[in-house]
Amino acid sequence: MDTPETLLVIGAGHAGVELAFSARQQGWAGPIVLLGEEPHLPYHRPPLSKAFLCGTSDVDSLALRQATAFDASNIHLQLGVRVRAIDRAAHEVLLDDGASQSYAKLALCTGGRARLLAVPGMEGAAPPNLFSLRTQADALAIAGSLSEGARVVIIGAGYVGLEVAASARKLGAQVTVLETQPRVLARVTGAALSAFYESVHREAGVDVRTNASVAAIERDATGAANAVLCGNGERLPADVVIVGIGMLADTELAVAAGLRVEGGIVVDEHSVTSDPDIVAAGDCTVHDSALYGRRVRLESVPNALEQARAAAGWLCGKPRPNHAVPWFWSDQYDLKLQMAGLADGHDTCVVRGAIADRSFCAFYLREGRLIAVDAVNRPADFMLAKRAVAARVEVDPGMLSELAIPLAETLSTNALTKGNS
Ligand SMILES: Cc1cc2nc3c(=O)[nH]c(=O)nc-3n(C[C@H](O)[C@H](O)[C@H](O)COP(=O)(O)OP(=O)(O)OC[C@H]3O[C@@H](n4cnc5c(N)ncnc54)[C@H](O)[C@@H]3O)c2cc1C
């Protein structure tokens, strides 16, 4: 394996697996080695808070690729292996077991880990009934504790927290969600969507509390969490506590190796880092978005895949820069939410359709141009709008909200207008 033209990929998540297969497809002729710390066959992470947590999908269905696919593409997959350090001068990495592996080109696809809760009661080992959700192991542990009637307190009302709330309700648990911000999903969407999701969860029996801080975790004599103490003095008894307060990019290897890291490993549109022999893709990266004119860090499967493909293209001498529109999805109850673009900084929000029907779009505009869309149970509209976000079409808000005018007409008319302007 230690030939000079080895492509070594660290991290066997969505980005690492895609990068390895894409490089092989695009003509990487040398060995490809994929190292992953987790012991399982690489798997889809999104179902962990959805179907997998509810018990409607199993471990086998999570696999990104079957083991035979790695063999068929001659990708050498090594699981349960952690990379401890990168020696850029020697072009090799050091593994936890003391072994080393050389590379010609290196790909960092190390993803991220759950942000920890830092309040009194969290010193030392975490309580055995307090979880975060990032890995298959986390999901299995949570699933084992979500019994009917269990009192579950979820800290954080981002996508992961709300998806877990929906899954826990389906399993019959009593669920409280605590969010420090004045609204749920505050970091990722507009006020109308937040209000809608708050009402959906309340209707489903979730006790959603916004502007609610956590002061401490109360533990019993065995070390288990038995209550969450809130900033307003309230005590919420809990059988299970789930912390969903975001993710930290896994950048330690890159930092120690002296790569440029600014809240994530900095990459360009070809996913190349500050070292031309090292690419990076997925949740561990940040990049300058040409579409939004600013630095962004995206945590989504589509971004991991796009960056991985761009990296593979560049490594194989077939550059294909990544200018994809960010997009994401979330499944809660009977609702399929699809989002494209970044809504922050919008000056106008136009809702098309009736929120009460649980089938509508929220369009976000800045200076008359479409910068983002949230589509709830509207997959066809989403596809049209995603393209329009990419083109930054100029939109007449009045036309957008008018259901009698087909969306395709509104967006294409305006796209033409933009093209002629
Ligand atoms: C519960 C949950 C639900 C989600 N739902 C959605 C969704 O609905 N839609 C969506 O688009 N996105 C969703 N996401 C986000 C999405 O899963 C991530 O954006 C995506 O997994 C990122 O892929 P990645 O390969 O960059 O990182 P990861 O999936 O985190 O993979 C990185 C891998 O690298 C390994 N690794 C790290 N350091 C080392 C090392 N030193 N040595 C060896 N291996 C190492 C890690 O163990 C890990 O397996 C969800 C995430 C979670 C946690």
Short mmCIF file of C-alpha atoms and ligand atoms in Angstrom, two decimals:
data_model
loop_
_atom_site.label_atom_id
_atom_site.label_comp_id
_atom_site.label_asym_id
_atom_site.label_seq_id
_atom_site.Cartn_x
_atom_site.Cartn_y
_atom_site.Cartn_z
CA MET A 1 0.00 0.00 0.00
CA ASP A 2 2.87 2.38 0.65
CA THR A 3 3.50 3.31 -2.97
CA PRO A 4 4.08 6.98 -3.72
CA GLU A 5 0.75 7.44 -5.47
CA THR A 6 -1.50 6.36 -2.61
CA LEU A 7 -4.59 8.46 -1.99
CA LEU A 8 -5.22 8.32 1.73
CA VAL A 9 -8.63 9.38 3.03
CA ILE A 10 -9.14 10.03 6.74
CA GLY A 11 -12.72 9.66 7.93
CA ALA A 12 -15.21 7.16 6.50
CA GLY A 13 -18.39 9.24 6.62
CA HIS A 14 -20.41 10.65 3.71
CA ALA A 15 -17.53 12.82 2.48
CA GLY A 16 -14.75 10.24 2.83
CA VAL A 17 -16.65 7.42 1.16
CA GLU A 18 -17.82 9.62 -1.72
CA LEU A 19 -14.34 11.00 -2.22
CA ALA A 20 -12.81 7.53 -2.39
CA PHE A 21 -15.36 6.18 -4.88
CA SER A 22 -15.41 9.34 -6.94
CA ALA A 23 -11.61 9.37 -7.21
CA ARG A 24 -11.65 5.80 -8.40
CA GLN A 25 -14.38 6.58 -10.94
CA GLN A 26 -12.55 9.65 -12.18
CA GLY A 27 -9.39 7.69 -12.81
CA TRP A 28 -7.19 7.59 -9.69
CA ALA A 29 -4.98 4.65 -10.64
CA GLY A 30 -3.01 4.10 -7.43
CA PRO A 31 -4.09 2.57 -4.15
CA ILE A 32 -6.92 4.26 -2.27
CA VAL A 33 -6.92 3.75 1.48
CA LEU A 34 -9.93 4.85 3.55
CA LEU A 35 -9.39 5.01 7.32
CA GLY A 36 -12.31 5.34 9.71
CA GLU A 37 -12.36 5.51 13.45
CA GLU A 38 -15.83 4.07 13.90
CA PRO A 39 -16.04 0.27 13.82
CA HIS A 40 -19.14 0.00 11.60
CA LEU A 41 -19.40 -0.15 7.85
CA PRO A 42 -19.78 3.55 6.81
CA TYR A 43 -23.37 4.60 7.27
CA HIS A 44 -26.01 7.26 6.57
CA ARG A 45 -26.16 9.66 9.51
CA PRO A 46 -29.50 11.43 8.82
CA PRO A 47 -31.74 8.45 9.75
CA LEU A 48 -30.16 8.36 13.21
CA SER A 49 -32.60 10.98 14.48
CA LYS A 50 -35.48 9.80 12.28
CA ALA A 51 -36.42 6.30 11.07
CA PHE A 52 -33.59 4.54 12.88
CA LEU A 53 -34.47 6.13 16.22
CA CYS A 54 -38.14 5.22 15.74
CA GLY A 55 -37.19 1.63 14.99
CA THR A 56 -38.56 1.71 11.44
CA SER A 57 -35.14 1.14 9.88
CA ASP A 58 -32.32 -1.11 11.05
CA VAL A 59 -28.54 -1.06 11.12
CA ASP A 60 -28.21 -2.89 7.79
CA SER A 61 -30.29 -0.28 5.99
CA LEU A 62 -27.94 2.47 7.19
CA ALA A 63 -24.93 1.28 5.17
CA LEU A 64 -23.66 3.81 2.63
CA ARG A 65 -22.20 0.97 0.51
CA GLN A 66 -21.96 -2.75 1.00
CA ALA A 67 -18.55 -4.20 1.93
CA THR A 68 -18.35 -5.83 -1.50
CA ALA A 69 -18.56 -2.42 -3.19
CA PHE A 70 -15.32 -1.31 -1.54
CA ASP A 71 -13.61 -4.49 -2.75
CA ALA A 72 -15.05 -4.09 -6.24
CA SER A 73 -13.59 -0.58 -6.53
CA ASN A 74 -10.34 -1.68 -4.94
CA ILE A 75 -10.75 0.73 -2.04
CA HIS A 76 -8.91 -0.50 1.01
CA LEU A 77 -11.26 0.23 3.92
CA GLN A 78 -9.75 0.09 7.40
CA LEU A 79 -12.22 0.56 10.24
CA GLY A 80 -11.66 1.11 13.95
CA VAL A 81 -8.47 3.04 13.12
CA ARG A 82 -7.82 6.54 14.41
CA VAL A 83 -5.25 8.79 12.80
CA ARG A 84 -3.27 10.55 15.50
CA ALA A 85 -1.04 12.91 13.51
CA ILE A 86 -0.03 14.04 10.04
CA ASP A 87 3.62 14.46 9.08
CA ARG A 88 3.34 16.70 6.02
CA ALA A 89 7.08 16.77 5.35
CA ALA A 90 7.30 12.96 5.31
CA HIS A 91 3.93 12.60 3.56
CA GLU A 92 2.68 10.11 6.11
CA VAL A 93 0.18 9.80 8.93
CA LEU A 94 0.62 8.19 12.30
CA LEU A 95 -2.09 5.83 13.53
CA ASP A 96 -3.22 5.24 17.11
CA ASP A 97 -1.71 1.76 17.15
CA GLY A 98 1.72 3.20 16.36
CA ALA A 99 1.69 2.19 12.69
CA SER A 100 2.16 4.75 9.92
CA GLN A 101 0.75 5.10 6.41
CA SER A 102 2.32 7.12 3.63
CA TYR A 103 0.43 9.13 1.03
CA ALA A 104 0.90 11.02 -2.18
CA LYS A 105 -2.35 12.93 -1.63
CA LEU A 106 -4.29 13.13 1.60
CA ALA A 107 -7.99 13.84 2.13
CA LEU A 108 -9.32 15.06 5.48
CA CYS A 109 -12.96 14.07 5.92
CA THR A 110 -13.07 14.04 9.69
CA GLY A 111 -16.54 15.54 10.11
CA GLY A 112 -17.41 16.75 13.55
CA ARG A 113 -18.52 15.79 17.00
CA ALA A 114 -21.40 16.89 19.19
CA ARG A 115 -20.85 20.04 21.21
CA LEU A 116 -20.85 19.24 24.91
CA LEU A 117 -23.03 20.89 27.52
CA ALA A 118 -20.89 22.85 29.96
CA VAL A 119 -22.98 23.46 33.08
CA PRO A 120 -22.69 22.35 36.71
CA GLY A 121 -23.44 18.64 36.98
CA MET A 122 -21.54 17.84 33.80
CA GLU A 123 -18.12 17.53 35.43
CA GLY A 124 -16.36 14.21 34.98
CA ALA A 125 -18.01 11.30 33.17
CA ALA A 126 -21.35 12.16 31.57
CA PRO A 127 -24.44 10.77 33.29
CA PRO A 128 -25.32 7.37 31.75
CA ASN A 129 -28.80 8.62 30.77
CA LEU A 130 -27.58 11.86 29.16
CA PHE A 131 -26.80 11.59 25.46
CA SER A 132 -25.82 13.56 22.43
CA LEU A 133 -26.49 12.26 18.93
CA ARG A 134 -23.79 12.04 16.33
CA THR A 135 -22.97 8.38 15.83
CA GLN A 136 -24.73 5.07 15.34
CA ALA A 137 -23.58 4.12 18.85
CA ASP A 138 -25.24 7.27 20.24
CA ALA A 139 -28.48 6.46 18.39
CA LEU A 140 -28.54 2.89 19.68
CA ALA A 141 -28.03 4.12 23.24
CA ILE A 142 -30.81 6.71 22.92
CA ALA A 143 -33.19 4.25 21.25
CA GLY A 144 -32.70 1.86 24.16
CA SER A 145 -33.88 4.48 26.63
CA LEU A 146 -36.90 5.96 24.82
CA SER A 147 -39.64 3.87 26.34
CA GLU A 148 -43.34 4.72 26.47
CA GLY A 149 -43.95 7.35 29.14
CA ALA A 150 -40.26 8.11 29.71
CA ARG A 151 -39.68 11.74 30.67
CA VAL A 152 -37.31 13.07 28.02
CA VAL A 153 -35.77 16.53 28.19
CA ILE A 154 -34.13 17.68 24.97
CA ILE A 155 -31.71 20.59 25.23
CA GLY A 156 -31.55 22.51 21.95
CA ALA A 157 -34.20 23.05 19.27
CA GLY A 158 -32.13 22.77 16.12
CA TYR A 159 -32.91 20.14 13.51
CA VAL A 160 -31.42 17.27 15.46
CA GLY A 161 -33.21 18.23 18.69
CA LEU A 162 -36.57 18.63 16.96
CA GLU A 163 -36.22 15.41 14.95
CA VAL A 164 -35.42 13.52 18.13
CA ALA A 165 -38.45 15.16 19.78
CA ALA A 166 -40.69 13.93 16.93
CA SER A 167 -39.23 10.42 17.12
CA ALA A 168 -39.55 10.30 20.90
CA ARG A 169 -43.20 11.36 20.69
CA LYS A 170 -43.86 8.61 18.14
CA LEU A 171 -42.48 6.18 20.72
CA GLY A 172 -44.83 7.55 23.38
CA ALA A 173 -42.30 9.44 25.49
CA GLN A 174 -43.17 12.64 27.37
CA VAL A 175 -41.02 15.28 25.72
CA THR A 176 -39.85 18.73 26.77
CA VAL A 177 -37.62 20.80 24.50
CA LEU A 178 -35.55 23.66 25.92
CA GLU A 179 -34.19 26.34 23.63
CA THR A 180 -32.21 29.38 24.77
CA GLN A 181 -33.14 31.42 21.68
CA PRO A 182 -36.55 33.12 21.41
CA ARG A 183 -37.58 30.65 18.69
CA VAL A 184 -36.77 27.14 17.50
CA LEU A 185 -34.48 26.67 14.46
CA ALA A 186 -33.33 30.27 14.99
CA ARG A 187 -29.88 29.65 13.51
CA VAL A 188 -31.12 28.18 10.25
CA THR A 189 -34.45 29.61 9.20
CA GLY A 190 -36.89 32.52 9.32
CA ALA A 191 -39.49 33.38 11.93
CA ALA A 192 -42.49 31.95 10.00
CA LEU A 193 -40.93 28.49 9.77
CA SER A 194 -39.93 28.61 13.43
CA ALA A 195 -43.46 29.49 14.50
CA PHE A 196 -44.86 26.72 12.30
CA TYR A 197 -42.56 24.05 13.75
CA GLU A 198 -43.22 25.21 17.29
CA SER A 199 -46.95 24.80 16.73
CA VAL A 200 -46.51 21.41 15.05
CA HIS A 201 -44.53 20.10 18.01
CA ARG A 202 -46.96 21.54 20.55
CA GLU A 203 -49.88 19.90 18.72
CA ALA A 204 -47.99 16.62 18.89
CA GLY A 205 -47.73 17.00 22.67
CA VAL A 206 -44.19 18.34 22.99
CA ASP A 207 -43.64 20.93 25.70
CA VAL A 208 -41.58 23.48 23.72
CA ARG A 209 -39.95 26.16 25.85
CA THR A 210 -38.04 28.99 24.19
CA ASN A 211 -35.92 31.61 25.99
CA ALA A 212 -35.14 28.71 28.33
CA SER A 213 -31.60 28.31 29.57
CA VAL A 214 -30.13 25.33 31.39
CA ALA A 215 -28.48 26.17 34.72
CA ALA A 216 -27.39 22.69 35.80
CA ILE A 217 -27.92 18.96 35.50
CA GLU A 218 -29.01 17.40 38.78
CA ARG A 219 -27.58 13.94 39.38
CA ASP A 220 -28.60 11.21 41.81
CA ALA A 221 -26.29 9.14 44.01
CA THR A 222 -25.53 6.76 41.11
CA GLY A 223 -24.42 9.63 38.88
CA ALA A 224 -27.50 9.47 36.63
CA ALA A 225 -29.22 12.71 35.62
CA ASN A 226 -32.54 12.99 37.40
CA ALA A 227 -33.50 16.55 36.53
CA VAL A 228 -32.62 19.54 34.41
CA LEU A 229 -32.45 22.77 36.37
CA CYS A 230 -33.48 25.78 34.29
CA GLY A 231 -32.17 29.33 34.45
CA ASN A 232 -35.55 30.54 35.73
CA GLY A 233 -35.29 28.21 38.76
CA GLU A 234 -37.62 25.55 37.41
CA ARG A 235 -36.71 21.88 37.96
CA LEU A 236 -37.66 19.44 35.18
CA PRO A 237 -37.49 15.80 36.33
CA ALA A 238 -36.00 13.61 33.61
CA ASP A 239 -35.46 9.93 32.87
CA VAL A 240 -33.46 10.79 29.77
CA VAL A 241 -31.65 13.98 28.76
CA ILE A 242 -30.60 14.54 25.15
CA VAL A 243 -28.25 17.38 24.29
CA GLY A 244 -28.56 18.77 20.75
CA ILE A 245 -26.62 22.02 20.86
CA GLY A 246 -24.69 21.76 17.64
CA MET A 247 -21.50 20.33 16.33
CA LEU A 248 -17.81 21.15 16.47
CA ALA A 249 -15.75 20.54 13.36
CA ASP A 250 -13.05 17.92 13.91
CA THR A 251 -9.99 19.98 12.99
CA GLU A 252 -7.36 18.89 15.52
CA LEU A 253 -5.28 16.94 12.99
CA ALA A 254 -5.33 19.87 10.57
CA VAL A 255 -4.44 22.40 13.28
CA ALA A 256 -1.55 20.28 14.54
CA ALA A 257 -0.32 19.85 10.96
CA GLY A 258 -0.27 23.63 10.47
CA LEU A 259 -3.03 23.80 7.88
CA ARG A 260 -5.16 26.93 7.66
CA VAL A 261 -8.10 26.41 10.03
CA GLU A 262 -10.65 29.12 10.82
CA GLY A 263 -13.58 27.43 12.54
CA GLY A 264 -13.10 24.60 10.02
CA ILE A 265 -10.39 23.55 7.60
CA VAL A 266 -10.28 26.30 4.97
CA VAL A 267 -10.75 24.91 1.45
CA ASP A 268 -11.23 26.44 -1.99
CA GLU A 269 -13.81 25.53 -4.64
CA HIS A 270 -11.78 22.41 -5.50
CA SER A 271 -11.72 21.39 -1.82
CA VAL A 272 -7.97 22.03 -1.66
CA THR A 273 -6.55 23.11 1.71
CA SER A 274 -3.60 25.45 2.29
CA ASP A 275 -1.38 22.43 1.41
CA PRO A 276 -1.79 21.50 -2.28
CA ASP A 277 -1.25 17.82 -1.42
CA ILE A 278 -4.16 17.83 1.04
CA VAL A 279 -7.85 18.18 0.25
CA ALA A 280 -10.69 18.27 2.76
CA ALA A 281 -14.46 17.81 2.45
CA GLY A 282 -17.62 17.82 4.51
CA ASP A 283 -18.51 19.07 7.97
CA CYS A 284 -14.85 19.65 8.94
CA THR A 285 -14.41 22.43 6.35
CA VAL A 286 -15.22 26.09 5.75
CA HIS A 287 -15.17 27.77 2.36
CA ASP A 288 -15.81 31.12 0.74
CA SER A 289 -19.17 30.93 -0.98
CA ALA A 290 -19.22 32.74 -4.32
CA LEU A 291 -23.02 32.75 -4.17
CA TYR A 292 -23.22 34.42 -0.76
CA GLY A 293 -19.95 36.36 -0.84
CA ARG A 294 -18.86 35.17 2.56
CA ARG A 295 -17.27 32.35 4.49
CA VAL A 296 -19.64 29.47 5.25
CA ARG A 297 -19.52 26.20 7.14
CA LEU A 298 -22.18 23.75 6.03
CA GLU A 299 -23.32 20.69 7.91
CA SER A 300 -25.20 18.65 5.35
CA VAL A 301 -24.93 15.48 3.31
CA PRO A 302 -25.26 17.31 -0.05
CA ASN A 303 -22.35 19.59 0.83
CA ALA A 304 -20.21 16.64 1.93
CA LEU A 305 -20.92 14.90 -1.41
CA GLU A 306 -20.32 17.98 -3.59
CA GLN A 307 -17.06 18.86 -1.87
CA ALA A 308 -15.91 15.23 -2.08
CA ARG A 309 -16.62 15.10 -5.83
CA ALA A 310 -14.82 18.40 -6.40
CA ALA A 311 -11.81 17.10 -4.46
CA ALA A 312 -11.77 13.87 -6.46
CA GLY A 313 -11.98 15.76 -9.74
CA TRP A 314 -9.10 18.00 -8.78
CA LEU A 315 -6.97 15.06 -7.60
CA CYS A 316 -7.61 13.22 -10.88
CA GLY A 317 -6.77 16.18 -13.07
CA LYS A 318 -10.41 16.80 -13.98
CA PRO A 319 -11.20 19.95 -12.02
CA ARG A 320 -14.84 20.71 -11.52
CA PRO A 321 -15.25 23.55 -9.02
CA ASN A 322 -17.98 23.27 -6.45
CA HIS A 323 -20.45 26.16 -6.61
CA ALA A 324 -23.48 24.14 -5.53
CA VAL A 325 -26.34 25.82 -3.74
CA PRO A 326 -26.37 24.63 -0.12
CA TRP A 327 -29.36 22.44 0.59
CA PHE A 328 -30.66 20.26 3.38
CA TRP A 329 -33.72 18.35 4.44
CA SER A 330 -35.44 17.44 7.70
CA ASP A 331 -38.18 14.91 8.42
CA GLN A 332 -40.45 15.51 11.40
CA TYR A 333 -43.81 13.75 11.82
CA ASP A 334 -45.56 13.81 8.40
CA LEU A 335 -43.52 16.82 7.28
CA LYS A 336 -40.77 16.75 4.69
CA LEU A 337 -38.89 20.03 4.92
CA GLN A 338 -36.41 20.84 2.16
CA MET A 339 -34.28 23.95 2.29
CA ALA A 340 -32.05 25.53 -0.33
CA GLY A 341 -29.81 28.54 0.11
CA LEU A 342 -29.01 30.47 3.26
CA ALA A 343 -31.84 32.58 4.60
CA ASP A 344 -29.89 34.77 7.02
CA GLY A 345 -29.67 38.35 5.83
CA HIS A 346 -33.01 38.25 4.00
CA ASP A 347 -35.10 41.42 4.00
CA THR A 348 -38.35 39.88 2.76
CA CYS A 349 -40.08 36.57 3.40
CA VAL A 350 -42.96 35.50 1.15
CA VAL A 351 -45.12 32.52 2.07
CA ARG A 352 -46.76 30.67 -0.82
CA GLY A 353 -49.58 28.35 0.17
CA ALA A 354 -51.39 27.99 3.47
CA ILE A 355 -49.27 27.19 6.48
CA ALA A 356 -52.33 25.59 8.09
CA ASP A 357 -52.44 23.02 5.24
CA ARG A 358 -48.93 21.86 6.16
CA SER A 359 -47.88 22.29 2.54
CA PHE A 360 -46.24 25.61 1.68
CA CYS A 361 -43.02 27.37 0.74
CA ALA A 362 -41.27 30.27 2.46
CA PHE A 363 -39.18 32.27 0.00
CA TYR A 364 -36.41 34.54 1.31
CA LEU A 365 -35.41 37.60 -0.71
CA ARG A 366 -32.67 40.16 -0.37
CA GLU A 367 -32.90 43.33 -2.43
CA GLY A 368 -35.49 41.65 -4.62
CA ARG A 369 -33.48 38.52 -5.38
CA LEU A 370 -34.22 35.02 -4.18
CA ILE A 371 -31.55 33.84 -1.72
CA ALA A 372 -33.23 30.85 -0.04
CA VAL A 373 -36.35 28.74 0.17
CA ASP A 374 -37.92 26.43 2.74
CA ALA A 375 -40.42 23.98 1.23
CA VAL A 376 -42.73 21.97 3.48
CA ASN A 377 -44.27 18.96 1.73
CA ARG A 378 -43.70 20.66 -1.65
CA PRO A 379 -40.98 18.66 -3.42
CA ALA A 380 -41.81 19.88 -6.94
CA ASP A 381 -41.76 23.54 -5.87
CA PHE A 382 -38.52 22.88 -4.05
CA MET A 383 -36.79 21.66 -7.20
CA LEU A 384 -37.85 24.75 -9.15
CA ALA A 385 -36.94 27.10 -6.34
CA LYS A 386 -33.53 25.51 -5.77
CA ARG A 387 -32.55 26.33 -9.35
CA ALA A 388 -33.91 29.85 -8.95
CA VAL A 389 -31.85 30.34 -5.78
CA ALA A 390 -28.75 29.25 -7.69
CA ALA A 391 -29.56 31.81 -10.39
CA ARG A 392 -30.40 34.48 -7.79
CA VAL A 393 -33.45 35.41 -9.82
CA GLU A 394 -35.18 38.69 -9.28
CA VAL A 395 -38.66 37.98 -8.01
CA ASP A 396 -41.85 39.95 -7.68
CA PRO A 397 -43.07 39.09 -4.16
CA GLY A 398 -46.69 39.60 -5.23
CA MET A 399 -46.38 37.01 -8.01
CA LEU A 400 -44.65 34.56 -5.70
CA SER A 401 -47.49 34.44 -3.24
CA GLU A 402 -50.17 34.25 -5.96
CA LEU A 403 -51.12 30.57 -6.21
CA ALA A 404 -53.02 31.16 -9.46
CA ILE A 405 -49.71 31.88 -11.19
CA PRO A 406 -47.68 28.68 -11.61
CA LEU A 407 -44.40 28.87 -9.74
CA ALA A 408 -42.44 27.84 -12.83
CA GLU A 409 -43.87 30.84 -14.65
CA THR A 410 -43.02 33.27 -11.88
CA LEU A 411 -39.49 32.03 -11.48
CA SER A 412 -38.69 31.58 -15.17
CA THR A 413 -40.21 34.93 -16.14
CA ASN A 414 -38.09 36.59 -13.57
CA ALA A 415 -35.03 34.54 -14.50
CA LEU A 416 -35.42 35.85 -18.06
CA THR A 417 -35.84 39.37 -16.78
CA LYS A 418 -32.65 38.96 -14.82
CA GLY A 419 -30.85 37.48 -17.81
CA ASN A 420 -31.77 40.54 -19.88
CA SER A 421 -30.92 43.07 -17.22
C1 LIG B 1 -28.59 12.96 13.88
C2 LIG B 1 -28.20 13.66 12.62
C3 LIG B 1 -29.16 13.91 11.64
C4 LIG B 1 -28.79 14.55 10.46
N1 LIG B 1 -29.75 14.77 9.51
C5 LIG B 1 -29.38 15.33 8.33
C6 LIG B 1 -30.34 15.51 7.30
O1 LIG B 1 -31.53 15.19 7.45
N2 LIG B 1 -29.92 16.02 6.11
C7 LIG B 1 -28.62 16.38 5.90
O2 LIG B 1 -28.26 16.85 4.81
N3 LIG B 1 -27.70 16.25 6.89
C8 LIG B 1 -28.05 15.74 8.08
N4 LIG B 1 -27.12 15.59 9.08
C9 LIG B 1 -25.77 16.09 8.84
C10 LIG B 1 -24.97 15.08 8.04
O3 LIG B 1 -25.11 13.81 8.59
C11 LIG B 1 -23.52 15.52 8.01
O4 LIG B 1 -23.46 16.77 7.38
C12 LIG B 1 -22.66 14.52 7.25
O5 LIG B 1 -22.69 13.28 7.91
C13 LIG B 1 -21.23 15.03 7.16
O6 LIG B 1 -20.44 14.02 6.61
P1 LIG B 1 -18.87 14.04 6.85
O7 LIG B 1 -18.34 12.87 6.10
O8 LIG B 1 -18.34 15.38 6.59
O9 LIG B 1 -18.66 13.82 8.42
P2 LIG B 1 -19.08 12.62 9.37
O10 LIG B 1 -20.33 11.98 8.91
O11 LIG B 1 -19.02 13.18 10.74
O12 LIG B 1 -17.90 11.55 9.19
C14 LIG B 1 -16.59 11.79 9.66
C15 LIG B 1 -15.98 10.47 10.06
O13 LIG B 1 -14.59 10.68 10.30
C16 LIG B 1 -14.18 9.91 11.40
N5 LIG B 1 -12.96 10.48 11.95
C17 LIG B 1 -12.80 11.70 12.54
N6 LIG B 1 -11.53 11.88 12.92
C18 LIG B 1 -10.86 10.76 12.58
C19 LIG B 1 -9.50 10.35 12.71
N7 LIG B 1 -8.59 11.14 13.29
N8 LIG B 1 -9.14 9.13 12.27
C20 LIG B 1 -10.05 8.31 11.67
N9 LIG B 1 -11.36 8.66 11.51
C21 LIG B 1 -11.75 9.86 11.96
C22 LIG B 1 -15.37 10.01 12.34
O14 LIG B 1 -15.35 8.94 13.27
C23 LIG B 1 -16.54 9.91 11.35
O15 LIG B 1 -16.95 8.59 11.18
C24 LIG B 1 -27.45 14.96 10.27
C25 LIG B 1 -26.49 14.73 11.26
C26 LIG B 1 -26.85 14.08 12.43
C27 LIG B 1 -25.81 13.82 13.48
#
